[in-house]
PDB file of N, CA and C in Angstrom:
ATOM      1  N   MET K1266      -3.329  29.851  17.570  1.00  0.00           N
ATOM      2  CA  MET K1266      -2.837  30.796  18.551  1.00  0.00           C
ATOM      3  C   MET K1266      -4.016  31.515  19.213  1.00  0.00           C
ATOM      4  N   THR K1267      -5.021  31.834  18.426  1.00  0.00           N
ATOM      5  CA  THR K1267      -6.193  32.523  18.977  1.00  0.00           C
ATOM      6  C   THR K1267      -6.911  31.652  19.990  1.00  0.00           C
ATOM      7  N   VAL K1268      -7.091  30.389  19.652  1.00  0.00           N
ATOM      8  CA  VAL K1268      -7.784  29.463  20.561  1.00  0.00           C
ATOM      9  C   VAL K1268      -6.988  29.303  21.856  1.00  0.00           C
ATOM     10  N   ALA K1269      -5.677  29.168  21.745  1.00  0.00           N
ATOM     11  CA  ALA K1269      -4.838  29.020  22.936  1.00  0.00           C
ATOM     12  C   ALA K1269      -4.929  30.265  23.822  1.00  0.00           C
ATOM     13  N   PHE K1270      -4.892  31.452  23.207  1.00  0.00           N
ATOM     14  CA  PHE K1270      -4.972  32.675  23.999  1.00  0.00           C
ATOM     15  C   PHE K1270      -6.336  32.803  24.672  1.00  0.00           C
ATOM     16  N   LEU K1271      -7.409  32.503  23.939  1.00  0.00           N
ATOM     17  CA  LEU K1271      -8.741  32.607  24.531  1.00  0.00           C
ATOM     18  C   LEU K1271      -8.915  31.614  25.686  1.00  0.00           C
ATOM     19  N   ALA K1272      -8.356  30.416  25.523  1.00  0.00           N
ATOM     20  CA  ALA K1272      -8.422  29.426  26.603  1.00  0.00           C
ATOM     21  C   ALA K1272      -7.658  29.933  27.828  1.00  0.00           C
ATOM     22  N   TRP K1273      -6.488  30.502  27.615  1.00  0.00           N
ATOM     23  CA  TRP K1273      -5.663  31.065  28.697  1.00  0.00           C
ATOM     24  C   TRP K1273      -6.415  32.202  29.388  1.00  0.00           C
ATOM     25  N   TYR K1274      -7.057  33.064  28.609  1.00  0.00           N
ATOM     26  CA  TYR K1274      -7.808  34.179  29.171  1.00  0.00           C
ATOM     27  C   TYR K1274      -9.012  33.671  29.970  1.00  0.00           C
ATOM     28  N   LEU K1275      -9.752  32.722  29.403  1.00  0.00           N
ATOM     29  CA  LEU K1275     -10.923  32.183  30.103  1.00  0.00           C
ATOM     30  C   LEU K1275     -10.514  31.465  31.390  1.00  0.00           C
ATOM     31  N   LEU K1276      -9.371  30.795  31.372  1.00  0.00           N
ATOM     32  CA  LEU K1276      -8.867  30.156  32.593  1.00  0.00           C
ATOM     33  C   LEU K1276      -8.650  31.209  33.677  1.00  0.00           C
ATOM     34  N   TYR K1277      -8.070  32.329  33.304  1.00  0.00           N
ATOM     35  CA  TYR K1277      -7.851  33.414  34.259  1.00  0.00           C
ATOM     36  C   TYR K1277      -9.177  33.929  34.822  1.00  0.00           C
ATOM     37  N   VAL K1278     -10.157  34.131  33.948  1.00  0.00           N
ATOM     38  CA  VAL K1278     -11.460  34.630  34.385  1.00  0.00           C
ATOM     39  C   VAL K1278     -12.141  33.621  35.309  1.00  0.00           C
ATOM     40  N   VAL K1279     -12.108  32.358  34.940  1.00  0.00           N
ATOM     41  CA  VAL K1279     -12.735  31.312  35.765  1.00  0.00           C
ATOM     42  C   VAL K1279     -12.050  31.216  37.122  1.00  0.00           C
ATOM     43  N   LEU K1280     -10.727  31.225  37.126  1.00  0.00           N
ATOM     44  CA  LEU K1280     -10.006  31.175  38.397  1.00  0.00           C
ATOM     45  C   LEU K1280     -10.325  32.390  39.258  1.00  0.00           C
ATOM     46  N   SER K1281     -10.455  33.543  38.627  1.00  0.00           N
ATOM     47  CA  SER K1281     -10.781  34.760  39.378  1.00  0.00           C
ATOM     48  C   SER K1281     -12.153  34.673  40.027  1.00  0.00           C
ATOM     49  N   GLY K1282     -13.082  34.009  39.359  1.00  0.00           N
ATOM     50  CA  GLY K1282     -14.437  33.914  39.875  1.00  0.00           C
ATOM     51  C   GLY K1282     -14.670  32.780  40.848  1.00  0.00           C
ATOM     52  N   TRP K1283     -14.032  31.639  40.586  1.00  0.00           N
ATOM     53  CA  TRP K1283     -14.354  30.451  41.373  1.00  0.00           C
ATOM     54  C   TRP K1283     -13.197  29.873  42.184  1.00  0.00           C
ATOM     55  N   ALA K1284     -12.014  30.396  42.051  1.00  0.00           N
ATOM     56  CA  ALA K1284     -10.878  29.900  42.833  1.00  0.00           C
ATOM     57  C   ALA K1284     -10.209  31.070  43.540  1.00  0.00           C
ATOM     58  N   ARG K1285     -11.006  31.811  44.264  1.00  0.00           N
ATOM     59  CA  ARG K1285     -10.487  33.015  44.924  1.00  0.00           C
ATOM     60  C   ARG K1285      -9.386  32.704  45.935  1.00  0.00           C
ATOM     61  N   ASP K1286      -9.519  31.585  46.633  1.00  0.00           N
ATOM     62  CA  ASP K1286      -8.472  31.225  47.599  1.00  0.00           C
ATOM     63  C   ASP K1286      -7.140  30.984  46.894  1.00  0.00           C
ATOM     64  N   PHE K1287      -7.185  30.283  45.767  1.00  0.00           N
ATOM     65  CA  PHE K1287      -5.958  30.024  45.003  1.00  0.00           C
ATOM     66  C   PHE K1287      -5.369  31.330  44.472  1.00  0.00           C
ATOM     67  N   MET K1288      -6.223  32.170  43.895  1.00  0.00           N
ATOM     68  CA  MET K1288      -5.734  33.424  43.317  1.00  0.00           C
ATOM     69  C   MET K1288      -5.204  34.375  44.392  1.00  0.00           C
ATOM     70  N   GLY K1289      -5.641  34.208  45.624  1.00  0.00           N
ATOM     71  CA  GLY K1289      -5.217  35.080  46.710  1.00  0.00           C
ATOM     72  C   GLY K1289      -3.957  34.624  47.425  1.00  0.00           C
ATOM     73  N   ILE K1290      -3.397  33.497  47.027  1.00  0.00           N
ATOM     74  CA  ILE K1290      -2.169  33.004  47.679  1.00  0.00           C
ATOM     75  C   ILE K1290      -1.056  34.025  47.463  1.00  0.00           C
ATOM     76  N   LYS K1291      -0.470  34.472  48.561  1.00  0.00           N
ATOM     77  CA  LYS K1291       0.614  35.453  48.476  1.00  0.00           C
ATOM     78  C   LYS K1291       1.912  34.748  48.129  1.00  0.00           C
ATOM     79  N   LEU K1292       2.604  35.301  47.153  1.00  0.00           N
ATOM     80  CA  LEU K1292       3.865  34.717  46.715  1.00  0.00           C
ATOM     81  C   LEU K1292       5.073  35.493  47.236  1.00  0.00           C
ATOM     82  N   LEU K1293       4.959  36.807  47.196  1.00  0.00           N
ATOM     83  CA  LEU K1293       6.080  37.650  47.602  1.00  0.00           C
ATOM     84  C   LEU K1293       5.505  38.969  48.113  1.00  0.00           C
ATOM     85  N   GLY K1294       5.480  39.146  49.403  1.00  0.00           N
ATOM     86  CA  GLY K1294       4.889  40.355  49.976  1.00  0.00           C
ATOM     87  C   GLY K1294       3.400  40.400  49.676  1.00  0.00           C
ATOM     88  N   ASP K1295       2.967  41.487  49.051  1.00  0.00           N
ATOM     89  CA  ASP K1295       1.559  41.638  48.678  1.00  0.00           C
ATOM     90  C   ASP K1295       1.260  41.117  47.274  1.00  0.00           C
ATOM     91  N   ILE K1296       2.238  40.536  46.619  1.00  0.00           N
ATOM     92  CA  ILE K1296       2.048  39.999  45.270  1.00  0.00           C
ATOM     93  C   ILE K1296       1.466  38.598  45.381  1.00  0.00           C
ATOM     94  N   ASN K1297       0.277  38.409  44.751  1.00  0.00           N
ATOM     95  CA  ASN K1297      -0.373  37.107  44.843  1.00  0.00           C
ATOM     96  C   ASN K1297      -0.465  36.444  43.467  1.00  0.00           C
ATOM     97  N   VAL K1298      -0.989  35.234  43.449  1.00  0.00           N
ATOM     98  CA  VAL K1298      -1.101  34.458  42.212  1.00  0.00           C
ATOM     99  C   VAL K1298      -1.948  35.209  41.188  1.00  0.00           C
ATOM    100  N   GLY K1299      -3.044  35.809  41.606  1.00  0.00           N
ATOM    101  CA  GLY K1299      -3.914  36.540  40.695  1.00  0.00           C
ATOM    102  C   GLY K1299      -3.194  37.682  39.991  1.00  0.00           C
ATOM    103  N   LEU K1300      -2.384  38.417  40.726  1.00  0.00           N
ATOM    104  CA  LEU K1300      -1.639  39.526  40.135  1.00  0.00           C
ATOM    105  C   LEU K1300      -0.633  39.010  39.106  1.00  0.00           C
ATOM    106  N   ILE K1301       0.071  37.960  39.459  1.00  0.00           N
ATOM    107  CA  ILE K1301       1.054  37.381  38.528  1.00  0.00           C
ATOM    108  C   ILE K1301       0.368  36.895  37.261  1.00  0.00           C
ATOM    109  N   LEU K1302      -0.746  36.151  37.404  1.00  0.00           N
ATOM    110  CA  LEU K1302      -1.452  35.655  36.224  1.00  0.00           C
ATOM    111  C   LEU K1302      -2.022  36.816  35.399  1.00  0.00           C
ATOM    112  N   GLY K1303      -2.482  37.861  36.052  1.00  0.00           N
ATOM    113  CA  GLY K1303      -2.977  39.036  35.340  1.00  0.00           C
ATOM    114  C   GLY K1303      -1.879  39.715  34.533  1.00  0.00           C
ATOM    115  N   LEU K1304      -0.712  39.867  35.129  1.00  0.00           N
ATOM    116  CA  LEU K1304       0.414  40.459  34.409  1.00  0.00           C
ATOM    117  C   LEU K1304       0.870  39.570  33.264  1.00  0.00           C
ATOM    118  N   LEU K1305       0.795  38.265  33.453  1.00  0.00           N
ATOM    119  CA  LEU K1305       1.156  37.339  32.379  1.00  0.00           C
ATOM    120  C   LEU K1305       0.191  37.430  31.196  1.00  0.00           C
ATOM    121  N   GLN K1306      -1.041  37.887  31.439  1.00  0.00           N
ATOM    122  CA  GLN K1306      -1.977  38.133  30.331  1.00  0.00           C
ATOM    123  C   GLN K1306      -1.399  39.207  29.403  1.00  0.00           C
ATOM    124  N   PHE K1307      -0.854  40.265  29.983  1.00  0.00           N
ATOM    125  CA  PHE K1307      -0.240  41.317  29.170  1.00  0.00           C
ATOM    126  C   PHE K1307       0.996  40.806  28.443  1.00  0.00           C
ATOM    127  N   VAL K1308       1.821  40.047  29.155  1.00  0.00           N
ATOM    128  CA  VAL K1308       3.032  39.501  28.545  1.00  0.00           C
ATOM    129  C   VAL K1308       2.672  38.623  27.353  1.00  0.00           C
ATOM    130  N   SER K1309       1.681  37.746  27.534  1.00  0.00           N
ATOM    131  CA  SER K1309       1.306  36.856  26.434  1.00  0.00           C
ATOM    132  C   SER K1309       0.713  37.638  25.267  1.00  0.00           C
ATOM    133  N   THR K1310      -0.025  38.698  25.535  1.00  0.00           N
ATOM    134  CA  THR K1310      -0.588  39.522  24.461  1.00  0.00           C
ATOM    135  C   THR K1310       0.522  40.168  23.638  1.00  0.00           C
ATOM    136  N   PHE K1311       1.502  40.749  24.316  1.00  0.00           N
ATOM    137  CA  PHE K1311       2.607  41.378  23.591  1.00  0.00           C
ATOM    138  C   PHE K1311       3.457  40.340  22.860  1.00  0.00           C
ATOM    139  N   TRP K1312       3.640  39.165  23.447  1.00  0.00           N
ATOM    140  CA  TRP K1312       4.407  38.110  22.784  1.00  0.00           C
ATOM    141  C   TRP K1312       3.702  37.663  21.502  1.00  0.00           C
ATOM    142  N   ILE K1313       2.388  37.478  21.556  1.00  0.00           N
ATOM    143  CA  ILE K1313       1.631  37.071  20.370  1.00  0.00           C
ATOM    144  C   ILE K1313       1.737  38.147  19.285  1.00  0.00           C
ATOM    145  N   ALA K1314       1.620  39.420  19.657  1.00  0.00           N
ATOM    146  CA  ALA K1314       1.740  40.509  18.682  1.00  0.00           C
ATOM    147  C   ALA K1314       3.135  40.514  18.059  1.00  0.00           C
ATOM    148  N   TRP K1315       4.161  40.316  18.845  1.00  0.00           N
ATOM    149  CA  TRP K1315       5.537  40.278  18.339  1.00  0.00           C
ATOM    150  C   TRP K1315       5.729  39.090  17.401  1.00  0.00           C
ATOM    151  N   ALA K1316       5.229  37.905  17.797  1.00  0.00           N
ATOM    152  CA  ALA K1316       5.377  36.701  16.972  1.00  0.00           C
ATOM    153  C   ALA K1316       4.646  36.871  15.644  1.00  0.00           C
ATOM    154  N   TYR K1317       3.444  37.454  15.666  1.00  0.00           N
ATOM    155  CA  TYR K1317       2.718  37.684  14.421  1.00  0.00           C
ATOM    156  C   TYR K1317       3.447  38.676  13.534  1.00  0.00           C
ATOM    157  N   SER K1318       4.006  39.714  14.139  1.00  0.00           N
ATOM    158  CA  SER K1318       4.753  40.705  13.371  1.00  0.00           C
ATOM    159  C   SER K1318       5.933  40.059  12.648  1.00  0.00           C
ATOM    160  N   ARG K1319       6.644  39.195  13.333  1.00  0.00           N
ATOM    161  CA  ARG K1319       7.770  38.481  12.700  1.00  0.00           C
ATOM    162  C   ARG K1319       7.282  37.580  11.581  1.00  0.00           C
ATOM    163  N   HIS K1320       6.177  36.861  11.838  1.00  0.00           N
ATOM    164  CA  HIS K1320       5.612  35.973  10.819  1.00  0.00           C
ATOM    165  C   HIS K1320       5.199  36.773   9.586  1.00  0.00           C
ATOM    166  N   ALA K1321       4.501  37.879   9.801  1.00  0.00           N
ATOM    167  CA  ALA K1321       4.041  38.707   8.684  1.00  0.00           C
ATOM    168  C   ALA K1321       5.222  39.258   7.893  1.00  0.00           C
ATOM    169  N   GLU K1322       6.253  39.690   8.593  1.00  0.00           N
ATOM    170  CA  GLU K1322       7.422  40.253   7.921  1.00  0.00           C
ATOM    171  C   GLU K1322       8.121  39.217   7.043  1.00  0.00           C
ATOM    172  N   LYS K1323       8.207  37.987   7.533  1.00  0.00           N
ATOM    173  CA  LYS K1323       8.928  36.947   6.792  1.00  0.00           C
ATOM    174  C   LYS K1323       8.078  36.279   5.721  1.00  0.00           C
ATOM    175  N   LYS K1324       6.802  36.051   5.988  1.00  0.00           N
ATOM    176  CA  LYS K1324       5.968  35.254   5.089  1.00  0.00           C
ATOM    177  C   LYS K1324       4.973  36.078   4.280  1.00  0.00           C
ATOM    178  N   LEU K1325       4.283  36.999   4.913  1.00  0.00           N
ATOM    179  CA  LEU K1325       3.188  37.697   4.252  1.00  0.00           C
ATOM    180  C   LEU K1325       3.640  38.927   3.475  1.00  0.00           C
ATOM    181  N   ASP K1326       4.564  39.686   4.011  1.00  0.00           N
ATOM    182  CA  ASP K1326       5.007  40.906   3.339  1.00  0.00           C
ATOM    183  C   ASP K1326       5.615  40.635   1.960  1.00  0.00           C
ATOM    184  N   PRO K1327       6.457  39.603   1.797  1.00  0.00           N
ATOM    185  CA  PRO K1327       6.975  39.338   0.446  1.00  0.00           C
ATOM    186  C   PRO K1327       5.867  38.996  -0.558  1.00  0.00           C
ATOM    187  N   ILE K1328       4.861  38.266  -0.128  1.00  0.00           N
ATOM    188  CA  ILE K1328       3.744  37.921  -1.014  1.00  0.00           C
ATOM    189  C   ILE K1328       2.966  39.191  -1.375  1.00  0.00           C
ATOM    190  N   ALA K1329       2.719  40.044  -0.396  1.00  0.00           N
ATOM    191  CA  ALA K1329       1.998  41.291  -0.649  1.00  0.00           C
ATOM    192  C   ALA K1329       2.789  42.201  -1.586  1.00  0.00           C
ATOM    193  N   ASP K1330       4.102  42.273  -1.400  1.00  0.00           N
ATOM    194  CA  ASP K1330       4.938  43.097  -2.280  1.00  0.00           C
ATOM    195  C   ASP K1330       4.892  42.581  -3.715  1.00  0.00           C
ATOM    196  N   LYS K1331       4.985  41.273  -3.870  1.00  0.00           N
ATOM    197  CA  LYS K1331       4.931  40.670  -5.208  1.00  0.00           C
ATOM    198  C   LYS K1331       3.595  40.968  -5.870  1.00  0.00           C
ATOM    199  N   LEU K1332       2.526  40.802  -5.155  1.00  0.00           N
ATOM    200  CA  LEU K1332       1.197  41.063  -5.684  1.00  0.00           C
ATOM    201  C   LEU K1332       1.033  42.544  -6.049  1.00  0.00           C
ATOM    202  N   ARG K1333       1.517  43.438  -5.195  1.00  0.00           N
ATOM    203  CA  ARG K1333       1.432  44.866  -5.476  1.00  0.00           C
ATOM    204  C   ARG K1333       2.188  45.225  -6.769  1.00  0.00           C
ATOM    205  N   HIS K1334       3.380  44.648  -6.938  1.00  0.00           N
ATOM    206  CA  HIS K1334       4.150  44.931  -8.159  1.00  0.00           C
ATOM    207  C   HIS K1334       3.429  44.390  -9.390  1.00  0.00           C
ATOM    208  N   GLU K1335       2.825  43.222  -9.294  1.00  0.00           N
ATOM    209  CA  GLU K1335       2.070  42.669 -10.424  1.00  0.00           C
ATOM    210  C   GLU K1335       0.891  43.557 -10.779  1.00  0.00           C
ATOM    211  N   VAL K1336       0.173  44.046  -9.796  1.00  0.00           N
ATOM    212  CA  VAL K1336      -0.977  44.907 -10.060  1.00  0.00           C
ATOM    213  C   VAL K1336      -0.521  46.237 -10.640  1.00  0.00           C
ATOM    214  N   GLU K1337       0.548  46.782 -10.100  1.00  0.00           N
ATOM    215  CA  GLU K1337       1.057  48.056 -10.618  1.00  0.00           C
ATOM    216  C   GLU K1337       1.516  47.934 -12.062  1.00  0.00           C
ATOM    217  N   GLU K1338       2.129  46.815 -12.427  1.00  0.00           N
ATOM    218  CA  GLU K1338       2.565  46.604 -13.801  1.00  0.00           C
ATOM    219  C   GLU K1338       1.394  46.526 -14.759  1.00  0.00           C
ATOM    220  N   LYS K1339       0.311  45.898 -14.323  1.00  0.00           N
ATOM    221  CA  LYS K1339      -0.866  45.740 -15.183  1.00  0.00           C
ATOM    222  C   LYS K1339      -1.628  47.035 -15.355  1.00  0.00           C
ATOM    223  N   THR K1340      -1.551  47.923 -14.388  1.00  0.00           N
ATOM    224  CA  THR K1340      -2.309  49.175 -14.474  1.00  0.00           C
ATOM    225  C   THR K1340      -1.544  50.288 -15.193  1.00  0.00           C
ATOM    226  N   GLN K1341      -0.313  50.070 -15.513  1.00  0.00           N
ATOM    227  CA  GLN K1341       0.483  51.117 -16.189  1.00  0.00           C
ATOM    228  C   GLN K1341       0.376  51.016 -17.680  1.00  0.00           C
TER     229      GLN K1341
END
């Protein structure tokens, strides 16, 4: 997921620097391709955070709880 996000981010940066005509294409009024891709950077960031949160809740939290209970039992 990290590699995919970094590739997506670098694509945005490269397009911003070297494909200015493409990024400047107006789609709706003053909204252009660059603005849409920039906003999608935020959307993808929040989606990744949400997906990780769900993964951690389902997979990692039960393991951490089990480990915490084992350690607490040994220290009492």
